Each structure stands twice: as C-alpha cells, then as structure tokens.
PDB file of C-alpha atoms and ligand atoms in Angstrom:
ATOM      1  CA  MET A   1      27.386  -2.287 -18.335  1.00 49.00           C
ATOM      2  CA  ALA A   2      25.230  -0.571 -20.955  1.00 51.00           C
ATOM      3  CA  ASN A   3      24.182   3.000 -20.407  1.00 55.00           C
ATOM      4  CA  TYR A   4      20.520   3.842 -20.786  1.00 58.00           C
ATOM      5  CA  PRO A   5      19.063   7.271 -21.423  1.00 59.00           C
ATOM      6  CA  GLU A   6      18.268   9.354 -18.377  1.00 79.00           C
ATOM      7  CA  LEU A   7      14.916   8.347 -16.849  1.00 89.00           C
ATOM      8  CA  GLY A   8      14.277  11.782 -15.361  1.00 87.00           C
ATOM      9  CA  PRO A   9      13.723  12.756 -11.743  1.00 90.00           C
ATOM     10  CA  LYS A  10      12.868   9.907  -9.404  1.00 91.00           C
ATOM     11  CA  PRO A  11       9.119   9.874  -8.672  1.00 92.00           C
ATOM     12  CA  ARG A  12       7.935   9.600  -5.076  1.00 93.00           C
ATOM     13  CA  LEU A  13       6.939   6.183  -3.813  1.00 95.00           C
ATOM     14  CA  GLY A  14       3.235   6.214  -2.899  1.00 95.00           C
ATOM     15  CA  TYR A  15       1.981   6.146   0.718  1.00 96.00           C
ATOM     16  CA  THR A  16       5.473   6.828   2.137  1.00 96.00           C
ATOM     17  CA  SER A  17       7.231   9.777   3.840  1.00 95.00           C
ATOM     18  CA  SER A  18       4.307  10.695   6.086  1.00 96.00           C
ATOM     19  CA  LEU A  19       4.322  14.180   7.575  1.00 96.00           C
ATOM     20  CA  LEU A  20       2.232  12.938  10.509  1.00 97.00           C
ATOM     21  CA  ASP A  21       3.658  12.759  14.001  1.00 97.00           C
ATOM     22  CA  ARG A  22       1.675   9.787  15.319  1.00 97.00           C
ATOM     23  CA  MET A  23       1.895  11.071  18.932  1.00 96.00           C
ATOM     24  CA  ALA A  24       1.489   7.529  20.242  1.00 96.00           C
ATOM     25  CA  GLN A  25       2.106   8.697  23.798  1.00 96.00           C
ATOM     26  CA  ARG A  26      -1.227  10.554  23.740  1.00 95.00           C
ATOM     27  CA  ARG A  27      -3.344   7.582  22.736  1.00 97.00           C
ATOM     28  CA  ASP A  28      -4.200   6.437  26.275  1.00 96.00           C
ATOM     29  CA  ASP A  29      -5.564   9.846  27.300  1.00 97.00           C
ATOM     30  CA  ALA A  30      -9.162   9.758  26.042  1.00 95.00           C
ATOM     31  CA  ALA A  31      -9.958  13.249  27.351  1.00 96.00           C
ATOM     32  CA  ALA A  32      -6.946  14.749  25.556  1.00 96.00           C
ATOM     33  CA  ILE A  33      -7.902  12.977  22.314  1.00 97.00           C
ATOM     34  CA  GLU A  34     -11.442  14.348  22.586  1.00 96.00           C
ATOM     35  CA  LYS A  35     -10.018  17.809  23.072  1.00 97.00           C
ATOM     36  CA  LEU A  36      -7.789  17.408  19.989  1.00 97.00           C
ATOM     37  CA  CYS A  37     -10.927  16.612  17.970  1.00 96.00           C
ATOM     38  CA  GLU A  38     -12.301  20.026  18.994  1.00 96.00           C
ATOM     39  CA  HIS A  39      -9.134  21.800  17.846  1.00 97.00           C
ATOM     40  CA  PRO A  40      -9.935  24.481  15.214  1.00 97.00           C
ATOM     41  CA  HIS A  41      -7.515  22.863  12.779  1.00 97.00           C
ATOM     42  CA  ALA A  42      -8.607  19.266  13.390  1.00 98.00           C
ATOM     43  CA  GLY A  43      -9.035  17.373  10.130  1.00 98.00           C
ATOM     44  CA  VAL A  44     -10.708  14.060   9.380  1.00 98.00           C
ATOM     45  CA  HIS A  45     -10.166  11.464   6.663  1.00 98.00           C
ATOM     46  CA  VAL A  46     -13.386   9.606   5.910  1.00 98.00           C
ATOM     47  CA  ILE A  47     -13.198   5.947   4.856  1.00 98.00           C
ATOM     48  CA  GLY A  48     -15.931   3.387   4.164  1.00 97.00           C
ATOM     49  CA  GLY A  49     -14.426  -0.029   3.400  1.00 96.00           C
ATOM     50  CA  GLU A  50     -12.536   0.352   0.105  1.00 96.00           C
ATOM     51  CA  PHE A  51     -14.037   3.802  -0.453  1.00 98.00           C
ATOM     52  CA  VAL A  52     -12.404   7.096   0.465  1.00 98.00           C
ATOM     53  CA  VAL A  53     -14.613  10.189   0.621  1.00 98.00           C
ATOM     54  CA  LEU A  54     -13.040  13.392  -0.750  1.00 97.00           C
ATOM     55  CA  LYS A  55     -14.299  16.920  -1.290  1.00 96.00           C
ATOM     56  CA  SER A  56     -14.469  17.850  -4.950  1.00 92.00           C
ATOM     57  CA  LEU A  57     -12.791  21.144  -5.693  1.00 84.00           C
ATOM     58  CA  GLY A  58     -13.582  23.176  -8.776  1.00 71.00           C
ATOM     59  CA  SER A  59     -15.440  22.168 -11.893  1.00 64.00           C
ATOM     60  CA  SER A  60     -12.756  19.846 -13.272  1.00 61.00           C
ATOM     61  CA  GLY A  61     -13.116  17.637 -10.193  1.00 53.00           C
ATOM     62  CA  ASP A  62      -9.648  16.175 -10.648  1.00 64.00           C
ATOM     63  CA  ILE A  63      -8.074  17.775  -7.601  1.00 82.00           C
ATOM     64  CA  CYS A  64      -9.778  16.967  -4.341  1.00 95.00           C
ATOM     65  CA  ASP A  65      -9.458  17.873  -0.670  1.00 96.00           C
ATOM     66  CA  PRO A  66      -9.103  14.758   1.516  1.00 97.00           C
ATOM     67  CA  LEU A  67      -9.876  16.562   4.800  1.00 97.00           C
ATOM     68  CA  PHE A  68     -13.183  17.323   6.490  1.00 98.00           C
ATOM     69  CA  SER A  69     -13.805  19.137   9.749  1.00 98.00           C
ATOM     70  CA  PRO A  70     -15.099  16.747  12.447  1.00 98.00           C
ATOM     71  CA  ALA A  71     -18.563  18.335  12.133  1.00 97.00           C
ATOM     72  CA  GLU A  72     -18.561  17.950   8.328  1.00 98.00           C
ATOM     73  CA  ALA A  73     -17.432  14.340   8.670  1.00 98.00           C
ATOM     74  CA  HIS A  74     -20.160  13.495  11.196  1.00 98.00           C
ATOM     75  CA  ALA A  75     -22.734  14.953   8.793  1.00 98.00           C
ATOM     76  CA  LEU A  76     -21.703  12.416   6.111  1.00 98.00           C
ATOM     77  CA  GLY A  77     -23.108   9.416   7.980  1.00 97.00           C
ATOM     78  CA  ALA A  78     -22.979   7.292  11.126  1.00 97.00           C
ATOM     79  CA  VAL A  79     -19.362   6.917  12.261  1.00 97.00           C
ATOM     80  CA  ARG A  80     -18.616   3.274  13.149  1.00 96.00           C
ATOM     81  CA  GLU A  81     -15.127   3.978  14.511  1.00 96.00           C
ATOM     82  CA  SER A  82     -12.910   6.991  14.900  1.00 97.00           C
ATOM     83  CA  VAL A  83      -9.136   6.733  15.189  1.00 98.00           C
ATOM     84  CA  PHE A  84      -6.464   9.271  16.059  1.00 98.00           C
ATOM     85  CA  LEU A  85      -3.855   9.304  13.306  1.00 98.00           C
ATOM     86  CA  GLY A  86      -1.508  11.941  14.746  1.00 98.00           C
ATOM     87  CA  ALA A  87      -0.847  15.578  13.936  1.00 97.00           C
ATOM     88  CA  VAL A  88       0.723  17.633  11.165  1.00 96.00           C
ATOM     89  CA  LYS A  89       2.466  20.441  13.034  1.00 93.00           C
ATOM     90  CA  ASP A  90      -0.347  21.512  15.402  1.00 91.00           C
ATOM     91  CA  ALA A  91      -3.226  20.176  13.332  1.00 97.00           C
ATOM     92  CA  PRO A  92      -4.680  16.915  14.706  1.00 98.00           C
ATOM     93  CA  ARG A  93      -5.741  14.309  12.182  1.00 98.00           C
ATOM     94  CA  PHE A  94      -8.388  11.635  12.629  1.00 98.00           C
ATOM     95  CA  GLY A  95      -9.865   8.835  10.580  1.00 98.00           C
ATOM     96  CA  PHE A  96     -13.624   8.195  10.661  1.00 98.00           C
ATOM     97  CA  GLY A  97     -15.000   4.895   9.427  1.00 98.00           C
ATOM     98  CA  LEU A  98     -18.412   4.751   7.752  1.00 98.00           C
ATOM     99  CA  ASP A  99     -20.187   1.617   6.602  1.00 97.00           C
ATOM    100  CA  PRO A 100     -19.153   0.921   2.971  1.00 96.00           C
ATOM    101  CA  GLN A 101     -22.783   1.238   1.837  1.00 97.00           C
ATOM    102  CA  ALA A 102     -23.075   4.655   3.494  1.00 97.00           C
ATOM    103  CA  ALA A 103     -19.894   5.802   1.737  1.00 97.00           C
ATOM    104  CA  GLU A 104     -21.065   4.432  -1.600  1.00 96.00           C
ATOM    105  CA  ALA A 105     -24.373   6.315  -1.239  1.00 97.00           C
ATOM    106  CA  LEU A 106     -22.355   9.559  -1.079  1.00 98.00           C
ATOM    107  CA  LYS A 107     -21.300   8.990  -4.718  1.00 97.00           C
ATOM    108  CA  ALA A 108     -24.543  10.700  -5.704  1.00 96.00           C
ATOM    109  CA  ARG A 109     -23.359  14.029  -4.294  1.00 96.00           C
ATOM    110  CA  ASP A 110     -21.753  16.540  -6.678  1.00 92.00           C
ATOM    111  CA  ASP A 111     -19.661  18.163  -3.955  1.00 94.00           C
ATOM    112  CA  LEU A 112     -17.940  14.876  -3.075  1.00 96.00           C
ATOM    113  CA  LYS A 113     -15.727  12.377  -4.851  1.00 95.00           C
ATOM    114  CA  VAL A 114     -16.033   8.813  -3.536  1.00 97.00           C
ATOM    115  CA  THR A 115     -13.544   6.352  -4.956  1.00 97.00           C
ATOM    116  CA  ASP A 116     -10.925   3.794  -3.975  1.00 97.00           C
ATOM    117  CA  LEU A 117      -7.470   4.701  -2.677  1.00 97.00           C
ATOM    118  CA  ARG A 118      -5.639   3.049  -5.596  1.00 95.00           C
ATOM    119  CA  SER A 119      -7.456   5.321  -8.062  1.00 95.00           C
ATOM    120  CA  ILE A 120      -6.786   8.354  -5.876  1.00 96.00           C
ATOM    121  CA  ALA A 121      -3.048   7.571  -5.872  1.00 95.00           C
ATOM    122  CA  VAL A 122      -2.697   6.627  -9.542  1.00 93.00           C
ATOM    123  CA  GLN A 123      -4.804   9.541 -10.808  1.00 92.00           C
ATOM    124  CA  GLY A 124      -3.212  12.040  -8.418  1.00 92.00           C
ATOM    125  CA  LEU A 125      -6.577  13.156  -7.018  1.00 94.00           C
ATOM    126  CA  VAL A 126      -4.890  14.465  -3.852  1.00 94.00           C
ATOM    127  CA  SER A 127      -1.408  15.790  -3.113  1.00 93.00           C
ATOM    128  CA  ALA A 128       1.335  13.185  -2.522  1.00 93.00           C
ATOM    129  CA  ASP A 129       1.535  14.310   1.123  1.00 95.00           C
ATOM    130  CA  ALA A 130      -2.104  13.292   1.668  1.00 96.00           C
ATOM    131  CA  LEU A 131      -1.530   9.662   0.633  1.00 97.00           C
ATOM    132  CA  PRO A 132       0.325   8.366   3.741  1.00 97.00           C
ATOM    133  CA  PRO A 133      -2.363   9.554   6.214  1.00 98.00           C
ATOM    134  CA  LEU A 134      -5.071   8.102   3.952  1.00 98.00           C
ATOM    135  CA  ALA A 135      -3.179   4.808   3.901  1.00 98.00           C
ATOM    136  CA  GLU A 136      -2.833   4.876   7.700  1.00 98.00           C
ATOM    137  CA  ALA A 137      -6.544   5.627   8.136  1.00 98.00           C
ATOM    138  CA  LYS A 138      -7.682   3.008   5.628  1.00 98.00           C
ATOM    139  CA  ALA A 139      -5.510   0.213   7.048  1.00 98.00           C
ATOM    140  CA  LEU A 140      -6.448   0.981  10.658  1.00 98.00           C
ATOM    141  CA  LEU A 141     -10.190   1.424  10.032  1.00 98.00           C
ATOM    142  CA  GLY A 142     -10.197  -1.686   7.849  1.00 97.00           C
ATOM    143  CA  TRP A 143      -8.696  -3.619  10.765  1.00 98.00           C
ATOM    144  CA  HIS A 144     -11.496  -2.394  13.051  1.00 97.00           C
ATOM    145  CA  ALA A 145     -14.128  -3.405  10.513  1.00 96.00           C
ATOM    146  CA  ARG A 146     -12.755  -6.956  10.387  1.00 94.00           C
ATOM    147  CA  HIS A 147     -12.023  -7.403  14.118  1.00 95.00           C
ATOM    148  CA  ARG A 148     -15.235  -6.562  15.925  1.00 96.00           C
ATOM    149  CA  PHE A 149     -15.192  -9.967  17.673  1.00 98.00           C
ATOM    150  CA  CYS A 150     -12.513 -11.483  19.877  1.00 98.00           C
ATOM    151  CA  PRO A 151     -10.544 -14.145  17.967  1.00 96.00           C
ATOM    152  CA  ASN A 152      -9.875 -15.785  21.341  1.00 97.00           C
ATOM    153  CA  CYS A 153     -13.424 -16.210  22.728  1.00 98.00           C
ATOM    154  CA  GLY A 154     -15.827 -14.752  20.141  1.00 98.00           C
ATOM    155  CA  SER A 155     -17.192 -11.905  22.308  1.00 98.00           C
ATOM    156  CA  PRO A 156     -17.682  -8.403  20.867  1.00 98.00           C
ATOM    157  CA  THR A 157     -14.565  -6.265  21.393  1.00 98.00           C
ATOM    158  CA  HIS A 158     -14.360  -2.494  21.828  1.00 97.00           C
ATOM    159  CA  PRO A 159     -11.779   0.042  20.627  1.00 97.00           C
ATOM    160  CA  VAL A 160      -9.422   1.700  23.122  1.00 97.00           C
ATOM    161  CA  GLN A 161      -6.158   3.677  22.849  1.00 98.00           C
ATOM    162  CA  ALA A 162      -7.635   6.158  20.364  1.00 98.00           C
ATOM    163  CA  GLY A 163      -8.326   3.276  17.985  1.00 98.00           C
ATOM    164  CA  TRP A 164      -4.953   1.519  18.254  1.00 98.00           C
ATOM    165  CA  ARG A 165      -6.183  -1.493  20.254  1.00 98.00           C
ATOM    166  CA  ARG A 166      -9.366  -3.507  20.743  1.00 98.00           C
ATOM    167  CA  ASP A 167     -10.066  -5.117  24.100  1.00 98.00           C
ATOM    168  CA  CYS A 168     -12.236  -8.095  24.923  1.00 98.00           C
ATOM    169  CA  PRO A 169     -14.332  -7.472  28.059  1.00 98.00           C
ATOM    170  CA  VAL A 170     -14.874 -11.223  28.621  1.00 98.00           C
ATOM    171  CA  CYS A 171     -11.476 -12.916  28.319  1.00 98.00           C
ATOM    172  CA  LYS A 172      -9.516  -9.649  28.732  1.00 98.00           C
ATOM    173  CA  ALA A 173      -7.433 -10.266  25.583  1.00 98.00           C
ATOM    174  CA  GLN A 174      -5.944  -7.181  23.945  1.00 98.00           C
ATOM    175  CA  HIS A 175      -5.833  -7.091  20.149  1.00 98.00           C
ATOM    176  CA  PHE A 176      -3.506  -4.862  18.145  1.00 98.00           C
ATOM    177  CA  PRO A 177      -3.774  -3.702  14.507  1.00 98.00           C
ATOM    178  CA  ARG A 178      -1.895  -6.066  12.243  1.00 94.00           C
ATOM    179  CA  THR A 179       0.311  -5.529   9.238  1.00 96.00           C
ATOM    180  CA  ASP A 180       0.851  -8.397   6.808  1.00 97.00           C
ATOM    181  CA  PRO A 181       4.339  -8.550   5.274  1.00 98.00           C
ATOM    182  CA  VAL A 182       4.555  -9.263   1.544  1.00 98.00           C
ATOM    183  CA  VAL A 183       7.770  -9.811  -0.407  1.00 98.00           C
ATOM    184  CA  ILE A 184       7.947  -8.280  -3.883  1.00 98.00           C
ATOM    185  CA  MET A 185      11.048  -9.013  -5.895  1.00 98.00           C
ATOM    186  CA  LEU A 186      12.851  -8.637  -9.181  1.00 98.00           C
ATOM    187  CA  VAL A 187      14.722 -11.809 -10.160  1.00 98.00           C
ATOM    188  CA  ILE A 188      17.940 -10.914 -11.974  1.00 98.00           C
ATOM    189  CA  ALA A 189      20.535 -12.753 -14.061  1.00 98.00           C
ATOM    190  CA  GLY A 190      23.071 -10.227 -15.357  1.00 97.00           C
ATOM    191  CA  GLU A 191      21.405  -8.125 -18.077  1.00 97.00           C
ATOM    192  CA  ARG A 192      18.089 -10.028 -17.855  1.00 98.00           C
ATOM    193  CA  CYS A 193      15.334 -10.234 -15.277  1.00 98.00           C
ATOM    194  CA  VAL A 194      11.945 -11.905 -14.802  1.00 98.00           C
ATOM    195  CA  LEU A 195       8.599 -10.134 -14.837  1.00 98.00           C
ATOM    196  CA  GLY A 196       5.200 -11.774 -14.544  1.00 98.00           C
ATOM    197  CA  ARG A 197       1.561 -10.994 -15.223  1.00 97.00           C
ATOM    198  CA  SER A 198      -1.484 -11.850 -13.202  1.00 95.00           C
ATOM    199  CA  GLN A 199      -4.910 -11.975 -14.855  1.00 93.00           C
ATOM    200  CA  ARG A 200      -6.128  -8.956 -12.911  1.00 92.00           C
ATOM    201  CA  PHE A 201      -3.401  -6.702 -14.419  1.00 94.00           C
ATOM    202  CA  ALA A 202      -4.119  -4.183 -17.154  1.00 92.00           C
ATOM    203  CA  PRO A 203      -3.479  -5.963 -20.498  1.00 93.00           C
ATOM    204  CA  THR A 204      -0.075  -4.365 -21.185  1.00 96.00           C
ATOM    205  CA  MET A 205       1.333  -4.393 -17.634  1.00 97.00           C
ATOM    206  CA  TRP A 206       4.108  -6.654 -16.367  1.00 98.00           C
ATOM    207  CA  SER A 207       5.476  -6.531 -12.823  1.00 98.00           C
ATOM    208  CA  CYS A 208       7.653  -8.088 -10.141  1.00 98.00           C
ATOM    209  CA  LEU A 209       6.652 -11.377  -8.556  1.00 98.00           C
ATOM    210  CA  ALA A 210       5.181 -11.088  -5.058  1.00 98.00           C
ATOM    211  CA  GLY A 211       3.677 -13.093  -2.228  1.00 98.00           C
ATOM    212  CA  PHE A 212       2.893 -13.126   1.489  1.00 98.00           C
ATOM    213  CA  ILE A 213       5.579 -14.077   3.967  1.00 98.00           C
ATOM    214  CA  GLU A 214       4.492 -17.215   5.803  1.00 98.00           C
ATOM    215  CA  PRO A 215       4.769 -17.769   9.571  1.00 97.00           C
ATOM    216  CA  GLY A 216       8.271 -18.814  10.554  1.00 98.00           C
ATOM    217  CA  GLU A 217       9.904 -17.468   7.395  1.00 98.00           C
ATOM    218  CA  THR A 218      12.587 -14.844   6.878  1.00 98.00           C
ATOM    219  CA  ILE A 219      12.261 -12.254   4.105  1.00 98.00           C
ATOM    220  CA  GLU A 220      14.974 -14.043   2.110  1.00 98.00           C
ATOM    221  CA  GLU A 221      13.323 -17.457   2.495  1.00 98.00           C
ATOM    222  CA  ALA A 222       9.966 -16.042   1.408  1.00 98.00           C
ATOM    223  CA  VAL A 223      11.536 -14.480  -1.709  1.00 98.00           C
ATOM    224  CA  ARG A 224      13.169 -17.781  -2.703  1.00 98.00           C
ATOM    225  CA  ARG A 225      10.033 -19.853  -2.012  1.00 98.00           C
ATOM    226  CA  GLU A 226       7.667 -17.497  -3.862  1.00 98.00           C
ATOM    227  CA  VAL A 227       9.907 -17.272  -6.941  1.00 98.00           C
ATOM    228  CA  LEU A 228      10.307 -21.044  -7.024  1.00 98.00           C
ATOM    229  CA  GLU A 229       6.543 -21.597  -6.581  1.00 97.00           C
ATOM    230  CA  GLU A 230       5.381 -18.996  -9.087  1.00 97.00           C
ATOM    231  CA  ALA A 231       8.073 -19.182 -11.774  1.00 98.00           C
ATOM    232  CA  GLY A 232      10.123 -22.315 -11.034  1.00 98.00           C
ATOM    233  CA  ILE A 233      13.361 -20.366 -10.724  1.00 98.00           C
ATOM    234  CA  ILE A 234      15.930 -21.060  -8.019  1.00 98.00           C
ATOM    235  CA  CYS A 235      17.247 -17.909  -6.345  1.00 98.00           C
ATOM    236  CA  GLY A 236      20.445 -17.336  -4.414  1.00 98.00           C
ATOM    237  CA  LYS A 237      21.356 -13.971  -2.989  1.00 98.00           C
ATOM    238  CA  VAL A 238      18.489 -11.684  -1.928  1.00 98.00           C
ATOM    239  CA  LYS A 239      19.043  -8.003  -1.290  1.00 98.00           C
ATOM    240  CA  TYR A 240      16.585  -5.669   0.429  1.00 98.00           C
ATOM    241  CA  PHE A 241      15.701  -2.537  -1.532  1.00 98.00           C
ATOM    242  CA  ALA A 242      12.905  -0.568   0.209  1.00 98.00           C
ATOM    243  CA  SER A 243       9.486  -1.051   1.775  1.00 98.00           C
ATOM    244  CA  GLN A 244       6.052   0.472   1.270  1.00 98.00           C
ATOM    245  CA  PRO A 245       2.799   0.424   3.246  1.00 97.00           C
ATOM    246  CA  TRP A 246       0.158  -1.096   0.981  1.00 97.00           C
ATOM    247  CA  PRO A 247      -3.238  -0.655   2.634  1.00 97.00           C
ATOM    248  CA  PHE A 248      -5.164  -3.210   0.525  1.00 96.00           C
ATOM    249  CA  PRO A 249      -6.113  -4.117   3.156  1.00 96.00           C
ATOM    250  CA  SER A 250      -3.085  -3.963   5.468  1.00 96.00           C
ATOM    251  CA  SER A 251       0.133  -5.116   3.831  1.00 98.00           C
ATOM    252  CA  LEU A 252       3.707  -3.980   4.029  1.00 98.00           C
ATOM    253  CA  MET A 253       5.455  -4.514   0.707  1.00 98.00           C
ATOM    254  CA  ILE A 254       9.102  -5.495   1.219  1.00 98.00           C
ATOM    255  CA  GLY A 255      10.947  -4.827  -2.017  1.00 98.00           C
ATOM    256  CA  CYS A 256      13.986  -6.951  -2.926  1.00 98.00           C
ATOM    257  CA  HIS A 257      16.275  -7.892  -5.764  1.00 98.00           C
ATOM    258  CA  ALA A 258      17.144 -11.570  -6.064  1.00 98.00           C
ATOM    259  CA  GLN A 259      19.829 -13.415  -7.972  1.00 98.00           C
ATOM    260  CA  ALA A 260      18.602 -16.166 -10.304  1.00 98.00           C
ATOM    261  CA  LEU A 261      20.561 -19.423 -10.153  1.00 98.00           C
ATOM    262  CA  SER A 262      18.489 -21.215 -12.796  1.00 98.00           C
ATOM    263  CA  ASP A 263      17.053 -20.210 -16.162  1.00 97.00           C
ATOM    264  CA  GLU A 264      13.958 -22.208 -17.092  1.00 98.00           C
ATOM    265  CA  ILE A 265      10.611 -20.647 -16.163  1.00 98.00           C
ATOM    266  CA  VAL A 266       7.815 -22.971 -15.022  1.00 97.00           C
ATOM    267  CA  ILE A 267       4.680 -20.956 -14.302  1.00 96.00           C
ATOM    268  CA  ASP A 268       2.160 -21.651 -11.566  1.00 93.00           C
ATOM    269  CA  ARG A 269      -1.024 -20.961 -13.543  1.00 93.00           C
ATOM    270  CA  GLU A 270      -3.012 -20.422 -10.348  1.00 91.00           C
ATOM    271  CA  GLU A 271      -0.842 -17.403  -9.543  1.00 90.00           C
ATOM    272  CA  LEU A 272       0.355 -16.078 -12.885  1.00 95.00           C
ATOM    273  CA  GLU A 273      -0.977 -15.766 -16.400  1.00 96.00           C
ATOM    274  CA  ALA A 274       2.540 -15.398 -17.818  1.00 96.00           C
ATOM    275  CA  ALA A 275       6.156 -14.833 -16.810  1.00 97.00           C
ATOM    276  CA  ARG A 276       9.236 -14.367 -18.985  1.00 98.00           C
ATOM    277  CA  TRP A 277      12.737 -12.975 -19.143  1.00 98.00           C
ATOM    278  CA  PHE A 278      13.132  -9.310 -20.109  1.00 98.00           C
ATOM    279  CA  THR A 279      16.387  -7.576 -21.036  1.00 97.00           C
ATOM    280  CA  ARG A 280      17.432  -4.540 -19.083  1.00 96.00           C
ATOM    281  CA  GLY A 281      17.092  -2.462 -22.262  1.00 95.00           C
ATOM    282  CA  GLU A 282      13.517  -3.670 -22.732  1.00 97.00           C
ATOM    283  CA  LEU A 283      12.707  -2.579 -19.175  1.00 97.00           C
ATOM    284  CA  ALA A 284      14.203   0.843 -19.868  1.00 96.00           C
ATOM    285  CA  SER A 285      11.894   1.229 -22.872  1.00 96.00           C
ATOM    286  CA  MET A 286       8.911   0.168 -20.737  1.00 97.00           C
ATOM    287  CA  LEU A 287       9.736   2.764 -18.068  1.00 96.00           C
ATOM    288  CA  ARG A 288       9.988   5.426 -20.775  1.00 93.00           C
ATOM    289  CA  ARG A 289       6.692   4.191 -22.270  1.00 93.00           C
ATOM    290  CA  GLU A 290       8.455   3.505 -25.570  1.00 94.00           C
ATOM    291  CA  HIS A 291       8.210  -0.301 -25.660  1.00 96.00           C
ATOM    292  CA  LYS A 292       7.650  -1.559 -29.224  1.00 96.00           C
ATOM    293  CA  ASP A 293       4.665  -3.713 -28.142  1.00 97.00           C
ATOM    294  CA  GLY A 294       3.316  -1.102 -25.725  1.00 97.00           C
ATOM    295  CA  LEU A 295       4.248  -3.101 -22.614  1.00 98.00           C
ATOM    296  CA  THR A 296       4.342  -1.146 -19.360  1.00 97.00           C
ATOM    297  CA  THR A 297       5.547  -1.392 -15.771  1.00 97.00           C
ATOM    298  CA  PRO A 298       3.365  -0.561 -12.749  1.00 96.00           C
ATOM    299  CA  PRO A 299       2.972   3.208 -12.099  1.00 95.00           C
ATOM    300  CA  PRO A 300       5.439   5.147  -9.894  1.00 95.00           C
ATOM    301  CA  VAL A 301       3.042   5.001  -6.938  1.00 95.00           C
ATOM    302  CA  ALA A 302       3.884   1.279  -6.608  1.00 96.00           C
ATOM    303  CA  ILE A 303       7.167  -0.064  -5.253  1.00 98.00           C
ATOM    304  CA  ALA A 304       7.502  -2.453  -8.229  1.00 98.00           C
ATOM    305  CA  HIS A 305       8.187   0.576 -10.437  1.00 98.00           C
ATOM    306  CA  HIS A 306      11.065   1.621  -8.169  1.00 98.00           C
ATOM    307  CA  ILE A 307      12.506  -1.903  -7.859  1.00 98.00           C
ATOM    308  CA  ILE A 308      12.558  -2.140 -11.679  1.00 98.00           C
ATOM    309  CA  ARG A 309      13.968   1.357 -12.128  1.00 97.00           C
ATOM    310  CA  ASP A 310      16.795   0.706  -9.671  1.00 97.00           C
ATOM    311  CA  TYR A 311      17.812  -2.322 -11.740  1.00 97.00           C
ATOM    312  CA  VAL A 312      17.563  -0.403 -15.038  1.00 97.00           C
ATOM    313  CA  GLU A 313      19.792   2.336 -13.608  1.00 95.00           C
ATOM    314  CA  ASN A 314      22.311   0.157 -11.786  1.00 95.00           C
ATOM    315  CA  GLY A 315      22.189  -3.256 -13.463  1.00 96.00           C
ATOM    316  CA  SER A 316      23.184  -6.332 -11.505  1.00 94.00           C
ATOM    317  CA  ASP A 317      25.074  -4.093  -9.055  1.00 96.00           C
ATOM    318  CA  VAL A 318      21.761  -4.045  -7.158  1.00 97.00           C
ATOM    319  CA  ILE A 319      22.526  -7.534  -5.892  1.00 96.00           C
ATOM    320  CA  ALA A 320      26.303  -7.085  -5.588  1.00 92.00           C
TER     321      ALA A 320
HETATM  322 ZN1   ZN B 401     -12.207 -12.634  24.336  1.00 65.49          ZN
END
C-alpha cells in the first residue's frame, strides 16, 4: 500500500457531536417547558424555512451569534412554532420557526445575518458546537412547516410534546417527526475508486454517490442498488463508516464504503453529469487542494469528505 503525505488533523464532521441534552422526559410537561423558556439563560435558534437568523458580531460580520433571548426572538416576527431542543448544562435551548418570508425580510437589518445553514457551516459563521442544535432546530421546524395537516384524514393538526409530535383532533392520529435515511458511498476497487458529479455541484467538485433508502430495503441493498442505477457498477461487500444528520430538509446520511465487482461505468444522466474512476493518489491530491486540474472533494463539514479521507488514509482496508 502506498503511503501518502500526512493530511493533517482530522476536521470535525458537521452537525455532529451535539452538546445538547435533549431532556426528552420533560417534553410532556407543558408548564415545565414554559418555565424553562423564562430561564435567564434560555436561548433560541430562529429558523424560517431554509433561512437561519443570526446576530452579526463586529464589523467584519463573519462570526455570528446563533442565539437570541426568547424576548429578542419574539421581536423578530410572528412565531409559527416553538420547539424545545434540550439544554446545554443548565441553559435551555429552543427553536422558533418564522415564516420564510418574514425571515428573508430580516436580511435588510445590519445587526442580523440571515442565510442558509449550508453557508453557515461551510463558511464557519458560527462555532462548530452551534451547528448540531441548528440542525436539530431546522429539521424539526421544517417538519412542522410541512405537516400542518393530518396525512390520515386531512384535518389541521396541532403540536404537542414541546414540538416533538403533532396530533390530529379529528381522527386522533399522532404524527412524529421523520428522518429520511440516505446512503452515501465510496465504491472501491483496490487503489481506485469512483466519484461522480451532479449538475448542481461547484464546477471542480467530485463526490461520493448517494441516494435515498427505499421502503423495505437494508442499507447494504440501497448502496448496491444506487451504485448500479447511477453508475452501472455491481457492488459486493458494503461496510458502514459513519452517519451524519443532514437537515436539508431532514435526512440522515449513512456513510459506507463498497467493494466494486465490475469495472465499466454506465452513467444515469438523470442523476449524474459525470462519474469516473480516480486513483487513491489523485484523491490525496484533491484533499490537499493540490490536484493538477484543480479538482476538489466536498468540504470537511460533509460526510463525503470523511468517507474519501478514510480511504486515502487506509486504502482498501476500509472494506476488509
Ligand atoms: Zn386525522
């Protein structure tokens, strides 16, 4: 196995390692939740659809504070839903949902920064510890925004359990926030692996293949089906690597390495613009931003970066 130059300290995977204690046992006590919102250290994350509202700090504006007091948050606009996220030590944390238009209107204010969570993560606009609660708030509030009516009978539903359930008063159905599992995988054959490009990627970026797990499928079956559909490659062994919440709007990325059993790539043009084999050395140069054609991998905030790096560091041992 070839040795590649040291890639430096491992970056943190975005939206993971939350410091929040979710305190799920408190969710059914509405009076206690209300009291927590009056706590002097209560903090609120404010979300409006894809927008996150931050406080600008300083003249550079590149470091922001993601927390508002409940009173400050209420002053930003009408709160459609509030959810209890948990607590950091003794400090309760909530998410408030505004209408997307109301959040967008706040862009005009100099003391605020209103942008999407991807940009916040990639540009490092908040500390890494602030990303998991923002992801939790965005995914949960996004679920509320899309589930105001009962999928069973069509009646309006209402939030209960501090925002962790919606109940239908007519048919009595209870609806829980959903997470959609997605497989994301690096297909490997010895010292080579497959990366693909979708049209929405930045022009130089190549990444792992990915797709939603379908009902009735295992993780391994979904990996093999997606790789076959998107790139025409047959996969054998599949090995789990790590997972990552991906609140766009409510996915869980399940990272894997997969062993290629065939060689010829046949691209599904609906899904991918291009896909090809890369050598492990080429990937190392992409991670170090030294690729001769300027090709890049996704940024460290994304699990694809870590799946690729693990293979660059350990070779095909990742599927041993
Ligand atoms: Zn119903």
